[in-house]
mmCIF file of C-alpha atoms in Angstrom:
data_model
loop_
_atom_site.group_PDB
_atom_site.id
_atom_site.type_symbol
_atom_site.label_atom_id
_atom_site.label_comp_id
_atom_site.label_asym_id
_atom_site.label_seq_id
_atom_site.Cartn_x
_atom_site.Cartn_y
_atom_site.Cartn_z
ATOM 1 C CA MET W 1 83.805 -82.415 -38.201
ATOM 2 C CA ARG W 2 87.070 -83.996 -37.082
ATOM 3 C CA ALA W 3 85.524 -83.771 -33.961
ATOM 4 C CA LEU W 4 82.060 -85.584 -34.840
ATOM 5 C CA ASN W 5 84.591 -88.118 -36.859
ATOM 6 C CA ALA W 6 86.479 -88.976 -34.162
ATOM 7 C CA ALA W 7 82.822 -88.886 -31.415
ATOM 8 C CA VAL W 8 81.968 -91.235 -33.833
ATOM 9 C CA GLU W 9 84.583 -93.938 -34.235
ATOM 10 C CA ALA W 10 84.802 -93.873 -30.065
ATOM 11 C CA ALA W 11 80.534 -94.592 -30.484
ATOM 12 C CA GLU W 12 81.332 -96.706 -32.805
ATOM 13 C CA ARG W 13 83.426 -98.688 -30.976
ATOM 14 C CA MET W 14 81.702 -98.963 -27.752
ATOM 15 C CA LEU W 15 79.124 -100.474 -29.386
ATOM 16 C CA ARG W 16 80.776 -103.136 -31.119
ATOM 17 C CA ASP W 17 79.793 -105.245 -29.160
ATOM 18 C CA GLY W 18 76.965 -104.031 -27.391
ATOM 19 C CA ASP W 19 75.857 -106.322 -24.752
ATOM 20 C CA SER W 20 79.679 -106.126 -23.445
ATOM 21 C CA PHE W 21 79.253 -102.825 -23.621
ATOM 22 C CA PHE W 22 75.678 -103.051 -21.897
ATOM 23 C CA ARG W 23 76.411 -105.430 -19.870
ATOM 24 C CA CYS W 24 79.890 -103.517 -17.684
ATOM 25 C CA LEU W 25 76.870 -100.075 -17.423
ATOM 26 C CA GLU W 26 74.709 -102.415 -15.950
ATOM 27 C CA SER W 27 77.443 -104.346 -13.388
ATOM 28 C CA ASN W 28 77.612 -100.641 -11.490
ATOM 29 C CA GLY W 29 74.216 -101.106 -10.185
ATOM 30 C CA THR W 30 73.316 -97.378 -7.886
ATOM 31 C CA ASN W 31 76.662 -95.784 -8.361
ATOM 32 C CA ASN W 32 77.225 -95.970 -12.069
ATOM 33 C CA MET W 33 78.696 -93.272 -13.734
ATOM 34 C CA ASN W 34 79.519 -94.713 -16.525
ATOM 35 C CA ALA W 35 75.229 -94.214 -17.697
ATOM 36 C CA TRP W 36 75.897 -90.866 -18.325
ATOM 37 C CA ILE W 37 77.919 -91.386 -21.812
ATOM 38 C CA SER W 38 73.721 -91.180 -23.051
ATOM 39 C CA GLU W 39 74.475 -87.760 -23.195
ATOM 40 C CA GLY W 40 76.624 -87.975 -25.306
ATOM 41 C CA PHE W 41 74.249 -90.964 -27.389
ATOM 42 C CA ALA W 42 71.738 -88.596 -27.518
ATOM 43 C CA GLU W 43 73.901 -85.761 -29.134
ATOM 44 C CA LEU W 44 74.968 -88.517 -31.753
ATOM 45 C CA TYR W 45 71.355 -88.555 -33.146
ATOM 46 C CA ARG W 46 71.040 -84.722 -33.277
ATOM 47 C CA GLU W 47 73.905 -84.577 -35.986
ATOM 48 C CA THR W 48 73.629 -88.133 -37.632
ATOM 49 C CA LEU W 49 70.502 -89.070 -37.050
ATOM 50 C CA ASP W 50 71.784 -92.510 -36.625
ATOM 51 C CA GLU W 51 68.675 -94.755 -35.403
ATOM 52 C CA LYS W 52 71.505 -96.876 -33.388
ATOM 53 C CA TYR W 53 72.718 -93.591 -30.757
ATOM 54 C CA LEU W 54 68.827 -93.692 -30.132
ATOM 55 C CA ASP W 55 68.664 -96.886 -29.684
ATOM 56 C CA ALA W 56 71.809 -97.159 -26.721
ATOM 57 C CA VAL W 57 69.719 -94.236 -24.927
ATOM 58 C CA ARG W 58 67.134 -96.167 -24.565
ATOM 59 C CA ARG W 59 68.916 -99.184 -23.400
ATOM 60 C CA ILE W 60 70.544 -96.948 -20.700
ATOM 61 C CA ALA W 61 67.832 -95.545 -19.792
ATOM 62 C CA LYS W 62 65.920 -99.079 -19.111
ATOM 63 C CA GLY W 63 68.489 -101.158 -17.765
ATOM 64 C CA CYS W 64 71.235 -99.026 -17.104
ATOM 65 C CA MET W 65 70.636 -96.358 -14.145
ATOM 66 C CA GLY W 66 70.485 -98.031 -10.662
ATOM 67 C CA THR W 67 68.282 -96.363 -8.217
ATOM 68 C CA ILE W 68 68.854 -93.219 -6.842
ATOM 69 C CA GLN W 69 69.645 -94.617 -2.964
ATOM 70 C CA TYR W 70 73.094 -93.553 -2.541
ATOM 71 C CA ALA W 71 73.326 -92.319 -6.064
ATOM 72 C CA HIS W 72 76.404 -90.082 -7.171
ATOM 73 C CA SER W 73 73.429 -87.803 -7.667
ATOM 74 C CA HIS W 74 75.784 -85.599 -10.376
ATOM 75 C CA GLY W 75 76.126 -89.054 -12.224
ATOM 76 C CA TYR W 76 73.388 -89.737 -11.659
ATOM 77 C CA MET W 77 71.681 -86.119 -12.976
ATOM 78 C CA THR W 78 73.447 -86.316 -16.303
ATOM 79 C CA THR W 79 72.436 -89.324 -17.155
ATOM 80 C CA LEU W 80 69.042 -88.402 -16.890
ATOM 81 C CA ARG W 81 69.913 -85.890 -19.246
ATOM 82 C CA GLY W 82 71.225 -87.773 -22.189
ATOM 83 C CA ILE W 83 68.102 -89.595 -22.296
ATOM 84 C CA MET W 84 66.264 -85.982 -21.729
ATOM 85 C CA ARG W 85 67.695 -84.913 -24.733
ATOM 86 C CA ALA W 86 67.267 -87.385 -26.783
ATOM 87 C CA ALA W 87 63.640 -87.801 -25.898
ATOM 88 C CA ILE W 88 63.343 -84.117 -27.018
ATOM 89 C CA TYR W 89 65.420 -85.029 -30.329
ATOM 90 C CA ALA W 90 63.517 -87.580 -31.100
ATOM 91 C CA ASN W 91 60.274 -86.399 -29.293
ATOM 92 C CA ASP W 92 60.206 -89.472 -27.630
ATOM 93 C CA ASP W 93 57.752 -89.536 -25.314
ATOM 94 C CA GLU W 94 58.405 -93.141 -23.676
ATOM 95 C CA LEU W 95 61.762 -91.197 -22.392
ATOM 96 C CA ALA W 96 60.633 -88.238 -21.615
ATOM 97 C CA MET W 97 58.157 -89.681 -18.771
ATOM 98 C CA ILE W 98 61.169 -92.049 -17.809
ATOM 99 C CA VAL W 99 62.987 -88.497 -16.754
ATOM 100 C CA LYS W 100 60.524 -86.981 -15.826
ATOM 101 C CA GLU W 101 59.432 -89.572 -13.182
ATOM 102 C CA ARG W 102 63.141 -89.656 -11.240
ATOM 103 C CA LEU W 103 63.146 -86.270 -11.753
ATOM 104 C CA ALA W 104 60.432 -86.483 -9.285
ATOM 105 C CA GLU W 105 61.477 -88.710 -6.762
ATOM 106 C CA ILE W 106 64.212 -86.037 -6.856
ATOM 107 C CA MET W 107 62.375 -83.377 -5.866
ATOM 108 C CA ALA W 108 60.495 -85.626 -3.021
ATOM 109 C CA ILE W 109 64.370 -86.664 -1.069
ATOM 110 C CA GLY W 110 66.897 -85.142 -3.297
ATOM 111 C CA VAL W 111 66.942 -80.918 -3.751
ATOM 112 C CA THR W 112 66.963 -79.366 0.627
ATOM 113 C CA GLU W 113 65.027 -76.803 1.915
ATOM 114 C CA ILE W 114 67.301 -73.891 -0.233
ATOM 115 C CA GLY W 115 66.926 -76.209 -3.652
ATOM 116 C CA ASP W 116 70.662 -77.563 -3.213
ATOM 117 C CA ILE W 117 71.789 -80.982 -4.280
ATOM 118 C CA ALA W 118 73.833 -83.147 -2.107
ATOM 119 C CA GLU W 119 77.009 -84.855 -3.721
ATOM 120 C CA ALA W 120 75.204 -88.330 -3.624
ATOM 121 C CA PHE W 121 71.448 -89.030 -2.654
ATOM 122 C CA PRO W 122 69.181 -88.056 -1.001
ATOM 123 C CA ARG W 123 71.700 -86.446 1.729
ATOM 124 C CA SER W 124 75.663 -86.465 2.602
ATOM 125 C CA HIS W 125 77.702 -84.320 3.917
ATOM 126 C CA ARG W 126 78.694 -81.934 1.308
ATOM 127 C CA ASN W 127 77.074 -80.170 -1.791
ATOM 128 C CA GLU W 128 78.298 -80.469 -5.086
ATOM 129 C CA GLY W 129 77.708 -77.592 -8.483
ATOM 130 C CA CYS W 130 77.568 -80.186 -10.999
ATOM 131 C CA SER W 131 74.483 -81.417 -9.462
ATOM 132 C CA ILE W 132 72.852 -78.297 -8.475
ATOM 133 C CA ALA W 133 74.262 -77.096 -12.247
ATOM 134 C CA ASP W 134 72.484 -80.174 -13.325
ATOM 135 C CA PHE W 135 69.173 -80.325 -11.509
ATOM 136 C CA ILE W 136 69.008 -76.726 -13.381
ATOM 137 C CA MET W 137 69.438 -78.001 -16.635
ATOM 138 C CA LEU W 138 67.339 -81.545 -16.210
ATOM 139 C CA CYS W 139 64.320 -79.723 -15.175
ATOM 140 C CA MET W 140 64.717 -77.234 -17.609
ATOM 141 C CA LEU W 141 64.735 -79.483 -20.184
ATOM 142 C CA CYS W 142 62.113 -80.791 -18.958
ATOM 143 C CA GLY W 143 60.035 -77.389 -18.635
ATOM 144 C CA HIS W 144 60.402 -77.146 -22.475
ATOM 145 C CA TYR W 145 59.417 -81.003 -23.335
ATOM 146 C CA PHE W 146 56.424 -81.075 -20.826
ATOM 147 C CA ASP W 147 55.848 -77.193 -21.377
ATOM 148 C CA ASP W 148 55.309 -77.250 -17.984
ATOM 149 C CA SER W 149 56.066 -74.088 -15.737
ATOM 150 C CA SER W 150 56.762 -75.442 -12.723
ATOM 151 C CA TYR W 151 59.569 -76.905 -13.608
ATOM 152 C CA TYR W 152 60.951 -72.984 -14.946
ATOM 153 C CA GLU W 153 60.190 -71.909 -11.168
ATOM 154 C CA ALA W 154 62.455 -75.354 -9.575
ATOM 155 C CA ALA W 155 65.157 -73.949 -11.331
ATOM 156 C CA GLU W 156 65.141 -70.760 -11.192
ATOM 157 C CA TYR W 157 64.826 -70.985 -6.978
ATOM 158 C CA SER W 158 68.144 -73.051 -7.210
ATOM 159 C CA LEU W 159 69.310 -71.048 -9.303
ATOM 160 C CA TRP W 160 69.181 -67.794 -6.743
ATOM 161 C CA ASN W 161 69.824 -69.449 -3.891
ATOM 162 C CA ALA W 162 72.007 -73.392 -4.154
ATOM 163 C CA LEU W 163 74.173 -72.338 -7.535
ATOM 164 C CA TYR W 164 74.401 -68.368 -7.186
ATOM 165 C CA PHE W 165 75.583 -69.213 -3.317
ATOM 166 C CA ASN W 166 77.980 -72.281 -4.755
ATOM 167 C CA GLN W 167 80.856 -69.825 -6.458
ATOM 168 C CA PHE W 168 83.396 -68.785 -5.344
ATOM 169 C CA VAL W 169 85.757 -65.531 -5.185
ATOM 170 C CA THR W 170 87.825 -67.084 -8.089
ATOM 171 C CA GLY W 171 84.562 -67.803 -10.207
ATOM 172 C CA GLY W 172 84.784 -71.287 -10.338
ATOM 173 C CA PHE W 173 82.402 -73.615 -8.604
ATOM 174 C CA GLY W 174 82.550 -76.790 -5.400
ATOM 175 C CA HIS W 175 81.473 -78.352 -2.572
ATOM 176 C CA ARG W 176 79.767 -76.733 0.308
ATOM 177 C CA PHE W 177 79.475 -78.661 3.760
ATOM 178 C CA PHE W 178 76.872 -78.906 5.062
ATOM 179 C CA ALA W 179 74.462 -78.100 8.099
ATOM 180 C CA TYR W 180 72.098 -79.475 9.977
ATOM 181 C CA ARG W 181 70.112 -75.677 8.234
ATOM 182 C CA GLY W 182 72.480 -74.539 5.878
ATOM 183 C CA TYR W 183 75.341 -74.889 5.246
ATOM 184 C CA ARG W 184 79.182 -75.451 7.251
ATOM 185 C CA THR W 185 82.107 -73.090 7.417
ATOM 186 C CA TYR W 186 84.635 -75.533 4.474
ATOM 187 C CA ILE W 187 84.286 -74.831 1.033
ATOM 188 C CA GLU W 188 86.235 -77.303 -1.327
ATOM 189 C CA GLU W 189 86.527 -75.324 -5.313
ATOM 190 C CA ALA W 190 86.366 -78.598 -8.094
ATOM 191 C CA TRP W 191 88.023 -76.820 -10.596
ATOM 192 C CA TRP W 192 88.260 -80.100 -12.249
ATOM 193 C CA CYS W 193 84.242 -80.434 -12.918
ATOM 194 C CA CYS W 194 82.025 -78.186 -10.893
ATOM 195 C CA THR W 195 83.236 -74.500 -12.793
ATOM 196 C CA GLN W 196 82.263 -76.080 -16.539
ATOM 197 C CA ASN W 197 79.717 -77.974 -15.749
ATOM 198 C CA ALA W 198 77.755 -74.434 -13.395
ATOM 199 C CA GLY W 199 79.225 -72.920 -16.934
ATOM 200 C CA THR W 200 77.248 -75.484 -18.665
ATOM 201 C CA CYS W 201 74.385 -74.570 -16.789
ATOM 202 C CA PHE W 202 74.444 -70.908 -16.958
ATOM 203 C CA ALA W 203 74.398 -70.921 -21.250
ATOM 204 C CA GLU W 204 71.395 -73.793 -21.184
ATOM 205 C CA ILE W 205 69.985 -71.113 -18.870
ATOM 206 C CA ALA W 206 70.821 -68.341 -21.589
ATOM 207 C CA ARG W 207 68.687 -70.931 -24.265
ATOM 208 C CA HIS W 208 65.782 -70.814 -21.969
ATOM 209 C CA VAL W 209 65.228 -67.668 -20.845
ATOM 210 C CA ALA W 210 63.337 -66.734 -24.117
ATOM 211 C CA THR W 211 62.205 -70.110 -25.643
ATOM 212 C CA VAL W 212 59.367 -71.099 -28.802
ATOM 213 C CA ARG W 213 57.135 -73.352 -27.675
ATOM 214 C CA SER W 214 53.544 -74.780 -29.957
ATOM 215 C CA GLY W 215 54.442 -71.309 -31.938
ATOM 216 C CA ARG W 216 54.258 -68.372 -29.351
ATOM 217 C CA VAL W 217 57.424 -67.085 -27.502
ATOM 218 C CA LYS W 218 57.802 -68.167 -24.040
ATOM 219 C CA VAL W 219 59.725 -65.710 -21.477
ATOM 220 C CA ASN W 220 60.165 -68.879 -18.961
ATOM 221 C CA PHE W 221 62.723 -66.186 -16.388
ATOM 222 C CA ILE W 222 63.573 -62.920 -15.830
ATOM 223 C CA ILE W 223 67.026 -62.462 -16.093
ATOM 224 C CA PRO W 224 68.785 -59.932 -18.177
ATOM 225 C CA GLY W 225 69.826 -59.813 -21.650
ATOM 226 C CA GLU W 226 68.973 -60.041 -25.635
ATOM 227 C CA TYR W 227 67.096 -62.737 -27.106
ATOM 228 C CA THR W 228 66.477 -63.725 -30.508
ATOM 229 C CA LEU W 229 64.346 -66.697 -31.652
ATOM 230 C CA PRO W 230 62.687 -67.822 -35.266
ATOM 231 C CA GLY W 231 59.612 -66.226 -36.232
ATOM 232 C CA GLU W 232 57.165 -66.961 -39.473
ATOM 233 C CA SER W 233 58.025 -63.436 -40.696
ATOM 234 C CA GLY W 234 62.085 -63.128 -39.115
ATOM 235 C CA ASP W 235 64.110 -63.260 -36.366
ATOM 236 C CA ILE W 236 62.194 -62.071 -33.035
ATOM 237 C CA LYS W 237 65.033 -59.652 -30.391
ATOM 238 C CA VAL W 238 63.388 -60.013 -26.426
ATOM 239 C CA THR W 239 65.419 -57.631 -24.464
ATOM 240 C CA ILE W 240 64.686 -57.969 -20.868
ATOM 241 C CA THR W 241 65.747 -55.435 -18.157
ATOM 242 C CA THR W 242 65.241 -55.613 -14.490
ATOM 243 C CA LYS W 243 65.700 -54.439 -10.874
ATOM 244 C CA LEU W 244 64.976 -57.511 -9.355
ATOM 245 C CA PRO W 245 65.875 -59.582 -6.867
ATOM 246 C CA THR W 246 66.213 -56.400 -4.866
ATOM 247 C CA LYS W 247 63.020 -54.756 -7.311
ATOM 248 C CA ALA W 248 60.012 -55.886 -8.680
ATOM 249 C CA SER W 249 60.521 -53.941 -11.710
ATOM 250 C CA THR W 250 61.000 -54.772 -14.936
ATOM 251 C CA ILE W 251 61.312 -53.730 -18.982
ATOM 252 C CA ILE W 252 60.624 -56.389 -21.633
ATOM 253 C CA LYS W 253 61.319 -55.514 -25.073
ATOM 254 C CA VAL W 254 60.154 -57.418 -28.453
ATOM 255 C CA ASN W 255 60.452 -56.099 -31.764
ATOM 256 C CA GLY W 256 59.031 -58.770 -34.594
ATOM 257 C CA THR W 257 55.908 -60.160 -34.363
ATOM 258 C CA LYS W 258 52.925 -57.708 -32.372
ATOM 259 C CA ASP W 259 51.508 -60.961 -31.013
ATOM 260 C CA ASP W 260 51.155 -61.553 -26.646
ATOM 261 C CA VAL W 261 54.512 -63.296 -24.809
ATOM 262 C CA ASP W 262 53.823 -65.319 -22.684
ATOM 263 C CA ILE W 263 55.659 -64.136 -19.522
ATOM 264 C CA ARG W 264 55.807 -66.223 -16.758
ATOM 265 C CA ILE W 265 55.599 -64.454 -12.822
ATOM 266 C CA PRO W 266 56.815 -65.454 -10.120
ATOM 267 C CA ASP W 267 54.479 -65.931 -7.215
ATOM 268 C CA TYR W 268 57.298 -64.515 -5.217
ATOM 269 C CA ILE W 269 56.644 -60.956 -7.075
ATOM 270 C CA LYS W 270 53.146 -59.730 -5.609
ATOM 271 C CA ASP W 271 50.200 -57.297 -7.027
ATOM 272 C CA VAL W 272 52.028 -57.087 -10.340
ATOM 273 C CA SER W 273 50.708 -54.637 -13.383
ATOM 274 C CA SER W 274 52.203 -53.942 -16.429
ATOM 275 C CA ARG W 275 51.639 -50.966 -19.455
ATOM 276 C CA ARG W 276 51.965 -51.707 -22.495
ATOM 277 C CA VAL W 277 53.787 -49.781 -25.561
ATOM 278 C CA GLU W 278 52.737 -50.147 -28.533
ATOM 279 C CA THR W 279 56.386 -50.065 -31.254
ATOM 280 C CA ASP W 280 56.662 -49.644 -35.277
ATOM 281 C CA PHE W 281 58.082 -53.151 -35.036
ATOM 282 C CA GLY W 282 56.362 -54.700 -31.646
ATOM 283 C CA TYR W 283 55.535 -53.538 -28.115
ATOM 284 C CA THR W 284 58.323 -52.893 -24.749
ATOM 285 C CA LEU W 285 56.720 -54.358 -21.795
ATOM 286 C CA TYR W 286 56.592 -52.272 -18.063
ATOM 287 C CA ILE W 287 55.982 -55.068 -15.437
ATOM 288 C CA ASP W 288 56.117 -54.002 -12.306
ATOM 289 C CA GLY W 289 55.278 -56.130 -8.984
ATOM 290 C CA LYS W 290 56.435 -56.119 -4.774
ATOM 291 C CA LEU W 291 58.821 -58.193 -3.504
ATOM 292 C CA GLY W 292 58.809 -59.247 0.688
ATOM 293 C CA HIS W 293 59.779 -60.592 3.591
ATOM 294 C CA TYR W 294 58.122 -63.267 4.787
ATOM 295 C CA ALA W 295 58.276 -67.569 5.546
ATOM 296 C CA GLU W 296 57.668 -70.633 2.960
ATOM 297 C CA LYS W 297 57.228 -74.401 3.453
ATOM 298 C CA ARG W 298 59.593 -76.147 2.931
ATOM 299 C CA GLY W 299 60.251 -80.040 3.549
ATOM 300 C CA ASP W 300 59.994 -80.239 7.688
ATOM 301 C CA GLY W 301 60.918 -76.820 7.864
ATOM 302 C CA TYR W 302 60.251 -73.476 6.214
ATOM 303 C CA VAL W 303 62.675 -70.830 5.414
ATOM 304 C CA MET W 304 62.364 -66.947 5.727
ATOM 305 C CA LYS W 305 62.982 -65.106 1.943
ATOM 306 C CA TYR W 306 62.621 -61.459 0.937
ATOM 307 C CA GLY W 307 61.524 -62.562 -3.417
ATOM 308 C CA PRO W 308 63.352 -64.993 -5.023
ATOM 309 C CA LEU W 309 66.552 -65.252 -1.963
ATOM 310 C CA VAL W 310 66.385 -67.730 0.738
ATOM 311 C CA ILE W 311 67.373 -64.870 4.080
ATOM 312 C CA ALA W 312 67.738 -67.808 6.601
ATOM 313 C CA PRO W 313 66.219 -71.913 6.784
ATOM 314 C CA MET W 314 64.517 -72.026 9.859
#
């Protein structure tokens, strides 16, 4: 409660002279990292249901975002994440569409052939772990709100080929300098921001592996773990074990319901077969398929892949 009270007090101070506060945000133009306060306002709205915090997010979304050109990608997408969270909490289609349109622009010009994100849009000399994490989280939020699996597909591609490869031997995250295709040798850990934001992203991924949408359980990622969801007659537990990315062999145990679970099977798994075995309180699915090497069109070139993994950009 003390933390919430402190957050409310800080927000009240910002909004006390609302016009002055928002003029300050608007004056920053394209490189407007301060607009990422949208996330704080969104969470305050979730906790308090006070409309003034939702109104603050709306004003940021409509007047303080600037354009994508030369924008700091972490600040830009964190702002969008805040707007999208507010849309989810308030079921606000207008806010959601603002995010959807800007995310489409990011996907069109701001994502590299290996699913990476530059520090500044549309392309700068290095990536940023924070921004990769932001992109993945933003895709998942849109995937949930719009019930559109293509966003989860984009998130998964960047997870396998950008975020995992951004991690340092220390466990932290940071910057890698771009080559024309792939990376140069220079790296720089950013423990003061990228490490924390990547950790936040992994926690968000865990919340999106299995979700409930329109009364149905959905498995959005084949990521090992045990996931508990609310059901009509009590909790539903989904347990996933898999041999990905080396082999397309997965076991999904569902406990707490006999209803079918919607599973997003990635396109890179071919010749998929499944077998269902009933249990006392649910069922077990055995899912098998084939992985292989293939070339995939990405941007103005191709990438050579094995399963979900980019082996080499070409």
